[in-house]
XYZ file of C-alpha atoms in Angstrom:
289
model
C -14.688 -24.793 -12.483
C -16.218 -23.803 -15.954
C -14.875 -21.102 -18.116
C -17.780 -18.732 -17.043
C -16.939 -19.312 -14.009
C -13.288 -18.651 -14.116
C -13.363 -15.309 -16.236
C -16.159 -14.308 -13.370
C -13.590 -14.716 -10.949
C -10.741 -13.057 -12.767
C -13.173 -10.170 -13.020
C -14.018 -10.248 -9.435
C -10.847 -10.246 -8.426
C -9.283 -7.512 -10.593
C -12.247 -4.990 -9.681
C -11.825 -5.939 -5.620
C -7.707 -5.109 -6.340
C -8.942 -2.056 -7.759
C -11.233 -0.680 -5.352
C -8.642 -2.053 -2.706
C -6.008 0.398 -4.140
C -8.514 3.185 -4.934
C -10.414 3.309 -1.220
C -9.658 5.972 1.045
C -10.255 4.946 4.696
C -11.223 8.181 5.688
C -14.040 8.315 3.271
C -14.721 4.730 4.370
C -15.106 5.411 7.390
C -17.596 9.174 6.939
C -19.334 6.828 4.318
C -20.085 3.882 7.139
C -21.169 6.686 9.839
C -23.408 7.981 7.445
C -24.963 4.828 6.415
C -25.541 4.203 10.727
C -27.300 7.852 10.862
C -29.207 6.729 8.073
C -30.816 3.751 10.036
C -31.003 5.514 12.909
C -33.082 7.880 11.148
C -35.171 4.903 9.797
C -35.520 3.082 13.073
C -36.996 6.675 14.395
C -39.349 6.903 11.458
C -40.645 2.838 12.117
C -41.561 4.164 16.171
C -42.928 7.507 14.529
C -45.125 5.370 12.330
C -46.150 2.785 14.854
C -46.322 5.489 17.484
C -49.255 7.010 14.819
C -50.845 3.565 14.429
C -51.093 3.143 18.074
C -52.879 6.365 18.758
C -55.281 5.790 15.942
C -56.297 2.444 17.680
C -56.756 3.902 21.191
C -59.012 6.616 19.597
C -60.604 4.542 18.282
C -60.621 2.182 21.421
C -62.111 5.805 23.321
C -65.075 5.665 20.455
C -66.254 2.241 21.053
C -66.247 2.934 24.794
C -68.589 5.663 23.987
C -70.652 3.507 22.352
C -70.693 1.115 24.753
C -71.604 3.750 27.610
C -74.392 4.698 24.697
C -75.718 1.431 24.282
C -76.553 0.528 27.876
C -78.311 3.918 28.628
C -80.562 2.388 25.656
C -80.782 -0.476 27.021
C -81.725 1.470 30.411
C -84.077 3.798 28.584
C -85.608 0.471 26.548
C -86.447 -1.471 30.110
C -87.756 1.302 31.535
C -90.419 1.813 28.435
C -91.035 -2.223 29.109
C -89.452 -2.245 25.518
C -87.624 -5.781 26.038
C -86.599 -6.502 22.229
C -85.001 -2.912 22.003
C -83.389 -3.226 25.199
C -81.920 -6.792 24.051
C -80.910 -4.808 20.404
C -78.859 -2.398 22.465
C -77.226 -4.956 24.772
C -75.994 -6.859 21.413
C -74.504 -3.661 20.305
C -72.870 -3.060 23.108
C -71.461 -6.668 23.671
C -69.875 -6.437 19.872
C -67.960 -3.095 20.807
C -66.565 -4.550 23.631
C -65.461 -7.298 21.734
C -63.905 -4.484 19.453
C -62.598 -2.774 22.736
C -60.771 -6.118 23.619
C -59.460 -6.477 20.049
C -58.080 -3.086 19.873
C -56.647 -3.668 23.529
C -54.824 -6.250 22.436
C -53.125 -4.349 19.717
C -52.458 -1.722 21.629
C -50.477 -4.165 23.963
C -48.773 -5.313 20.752
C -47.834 -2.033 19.360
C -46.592 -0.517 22.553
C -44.287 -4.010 23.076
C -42.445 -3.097 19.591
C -42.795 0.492 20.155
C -40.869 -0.352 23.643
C -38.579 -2.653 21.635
C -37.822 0.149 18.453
C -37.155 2.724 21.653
C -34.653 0.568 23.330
C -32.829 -0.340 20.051
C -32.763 3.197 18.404
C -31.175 3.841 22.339
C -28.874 1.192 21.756
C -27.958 2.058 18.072
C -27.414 5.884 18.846
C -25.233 4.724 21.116
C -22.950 2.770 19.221
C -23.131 5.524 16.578
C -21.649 7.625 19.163
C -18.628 5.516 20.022
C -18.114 4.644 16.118
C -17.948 8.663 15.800
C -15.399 9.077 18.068
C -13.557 6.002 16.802
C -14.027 7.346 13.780
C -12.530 10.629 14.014
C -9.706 8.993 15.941
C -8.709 6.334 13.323
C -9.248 9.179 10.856
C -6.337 11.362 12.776
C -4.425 8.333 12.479
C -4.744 7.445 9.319
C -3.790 10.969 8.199
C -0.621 10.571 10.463
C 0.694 7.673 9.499
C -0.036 8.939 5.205
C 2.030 12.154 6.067
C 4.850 10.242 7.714
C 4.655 7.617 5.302
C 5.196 10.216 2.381
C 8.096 11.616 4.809
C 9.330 8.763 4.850
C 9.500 7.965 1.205
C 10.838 11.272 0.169
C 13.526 10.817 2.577
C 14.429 7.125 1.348
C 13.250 8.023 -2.373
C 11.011 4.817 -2.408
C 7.758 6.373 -3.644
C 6.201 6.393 -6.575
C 7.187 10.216 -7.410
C 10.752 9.537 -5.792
C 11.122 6.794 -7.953
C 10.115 8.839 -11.143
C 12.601 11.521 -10.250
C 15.721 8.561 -9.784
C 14.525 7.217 -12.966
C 15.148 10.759 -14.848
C 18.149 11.373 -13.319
C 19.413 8.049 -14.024
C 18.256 8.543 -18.068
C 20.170 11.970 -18.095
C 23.630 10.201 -16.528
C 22.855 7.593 -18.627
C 22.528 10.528 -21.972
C 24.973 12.405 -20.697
C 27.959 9.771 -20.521
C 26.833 8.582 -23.875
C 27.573 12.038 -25.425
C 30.804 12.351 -23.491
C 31.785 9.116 -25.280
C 30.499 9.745 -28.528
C 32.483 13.172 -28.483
C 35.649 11.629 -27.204
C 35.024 8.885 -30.148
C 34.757 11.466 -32.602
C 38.116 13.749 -31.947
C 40.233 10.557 -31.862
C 38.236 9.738 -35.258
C 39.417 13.004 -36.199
C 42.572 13.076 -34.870
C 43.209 9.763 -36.773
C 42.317 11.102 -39.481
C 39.350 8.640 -39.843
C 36.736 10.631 -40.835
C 37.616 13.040 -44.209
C 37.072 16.567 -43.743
C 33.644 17.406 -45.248
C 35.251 20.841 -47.155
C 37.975 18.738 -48.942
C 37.821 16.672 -51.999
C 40.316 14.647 -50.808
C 40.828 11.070 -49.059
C 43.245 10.065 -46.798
C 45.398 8.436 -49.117
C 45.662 12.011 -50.826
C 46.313 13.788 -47.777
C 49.296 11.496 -46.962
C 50.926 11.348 -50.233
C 50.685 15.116 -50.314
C 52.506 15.430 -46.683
C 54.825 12.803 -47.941
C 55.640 15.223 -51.216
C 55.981 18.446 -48.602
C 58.373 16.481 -46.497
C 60.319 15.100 -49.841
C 60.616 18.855 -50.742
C 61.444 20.558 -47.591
C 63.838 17.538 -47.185
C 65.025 18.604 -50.772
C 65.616 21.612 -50.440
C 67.635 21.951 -47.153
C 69.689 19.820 -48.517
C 70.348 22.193 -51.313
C 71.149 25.056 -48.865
C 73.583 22.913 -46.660
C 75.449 21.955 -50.051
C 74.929 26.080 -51.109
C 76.751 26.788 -47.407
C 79.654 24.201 -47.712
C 80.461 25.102 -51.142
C 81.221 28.546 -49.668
C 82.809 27.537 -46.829
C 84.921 25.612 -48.752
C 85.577 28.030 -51.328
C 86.445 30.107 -48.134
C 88.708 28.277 -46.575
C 90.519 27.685 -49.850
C 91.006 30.943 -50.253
C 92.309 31.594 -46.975
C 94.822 28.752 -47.203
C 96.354 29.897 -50.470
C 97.157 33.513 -48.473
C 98.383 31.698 -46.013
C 100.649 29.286 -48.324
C 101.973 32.740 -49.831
C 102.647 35.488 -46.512
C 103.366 31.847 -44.351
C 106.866 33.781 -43.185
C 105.902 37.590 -43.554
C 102.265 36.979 -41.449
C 102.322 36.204 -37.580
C 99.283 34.539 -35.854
C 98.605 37.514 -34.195
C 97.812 39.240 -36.925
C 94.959 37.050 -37.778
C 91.335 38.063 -37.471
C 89.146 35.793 -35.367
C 86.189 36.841 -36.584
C 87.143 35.941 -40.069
C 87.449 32.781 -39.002
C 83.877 31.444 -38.712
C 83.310 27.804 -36.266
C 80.383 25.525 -37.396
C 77.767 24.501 -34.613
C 78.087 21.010 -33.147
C 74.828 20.029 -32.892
C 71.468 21.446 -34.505
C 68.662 22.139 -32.766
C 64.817 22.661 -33.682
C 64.152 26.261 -33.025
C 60.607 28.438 -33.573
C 59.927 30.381 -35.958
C 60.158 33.368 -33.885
C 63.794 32.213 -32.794
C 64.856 31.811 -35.913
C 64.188 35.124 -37.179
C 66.043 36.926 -33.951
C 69.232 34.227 -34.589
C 69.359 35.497 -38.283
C 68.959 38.965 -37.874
C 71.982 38.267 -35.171
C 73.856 37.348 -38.071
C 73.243 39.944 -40.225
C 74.218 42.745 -37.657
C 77.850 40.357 -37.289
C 78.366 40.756 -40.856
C 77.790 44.245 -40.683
């Protein structure tokens, strides 16, 4: 097989898939019962025409018979005026229509044969166009059945084309969604992590540590300057109190001894709020009162 006659092929056979996926048998089917109406119609018009032809011969057939009946009462007329040679003229005319007459008689018998033959096949065709109707409009039904429960059916299963379209989208917007879930779970533990440096700052993470590393140094610094402020009083305190003691040891009983001067440290400190805080030292303050 040639190249010419490969790529003719190809061709062939792409156009036949097409018009295989593109043909509608209901319109195949009008289209075919058409086409048999149409030669039905044709097959009427070949009897119609040889039906004419057939009456123009036996009219014509009737003519020559009237010349034939015309000729012999010349002849007739001739003998009896003892006119022999006009008599024989007349008699020669009348033996050439009748060979007419026979001619025409024999296509007469032709024409009526295929007219007879035409009239039993147009029978016969209109016929089988009326069965191929009813098949028609039956196969038609059909075909329109089985289409609407083969779209039922694919909407149900979501195997069609427009089914499969619809899966496809919903898979692409699972498919988008969970990638923005991730990339917005990805960026707050970036953020939290302190990854990413915050757009309205100046500084970098190495600044931002060594500055929370300063504010820890200081608040570290400084409460340790207020617990050596509070045990420099409560020593000075409790020096105080032990040189009274030293000096009223025999004069003072233990009864006489405030409690509340007496002040007990806690045990064990514990992280408060801020809120807390305030209430325990305004506590305080209304004790010292």
């Amino acid at each position: 097989m040639g190249i010419l006659s490969r790529a003719s092929y190809i061709i062939r056979s792409k156009v036949n898939g097409v018009l295989n996926r593109a043909e509608d048998p209901s319109e195949t089917l009008d289209y075919s019962y058409e086409q048999m109406r149409d030669e039905l119609q044709n097959v009427k018009q070949g009897i119609a025409d040889l039906t004419t032809q057939k009456k123009r011969l036996e009219i014509q057939q009737r003519r020559l018979e009237e010349n034939v009946e015309k000729h012999n009462d010349q002849a007739r007329e001739a003998v009896r005026q003892d006119r022999e040679d006009l008599a024989r003229r007349a008699l020669e005319k009348k033996k050439q229509k009748m060979n007419q007459i026979e001619d025409l008689e024999s296509q007469i018998q032709d024409l009526q044969r295929q007219q007879d033959q035409l009239i039993e096949k147009k029978d016969e065709l209109q016929n089988r166009i009326e069965q191929f109707r009813t098949k028609k409009e039956t196969m038609k039904a059909r075909y329109k059945a089985a289409e609407a429960s083969n779209r039922v059916s694919e909407a149900m299963t979501g195997a069609g084309d427009e089914m499969e379209d619809v899966g496809r989208a919903i898979q692409r917007a699972e498919e988008r969604t969970e990638e923005m879930e991730a990339r917005s779970a990805a960026m707050d533990e970036l953020q939290e992590s302190g990854a990413f440096e915050d757009a309205m700052s100046d500084k970098d993470q190495l600044d931002r540590e060594l500055e929370e590393i300063r504010t820890t140094g200081e608040v570290d610094a400084e409460l340790d300057t207020l617990k050596a402020e509070m045990g420099k009083d409560e020593g000075e305190s409790e020096t105080g109190t032990a040189d009274t003691d030293t000096e009223t040891e025999g004069d003072v009983d233990a009864a006489d001894v405030d409690p509340e001067a007496v002040e007990t440290p806690d045990a064990e400190e514990t992280e408060v709020s801020d809120a807390e805080l305030d209430a325990e030292l305004e506590e305080l303050k209304e004790e010292e009162k």
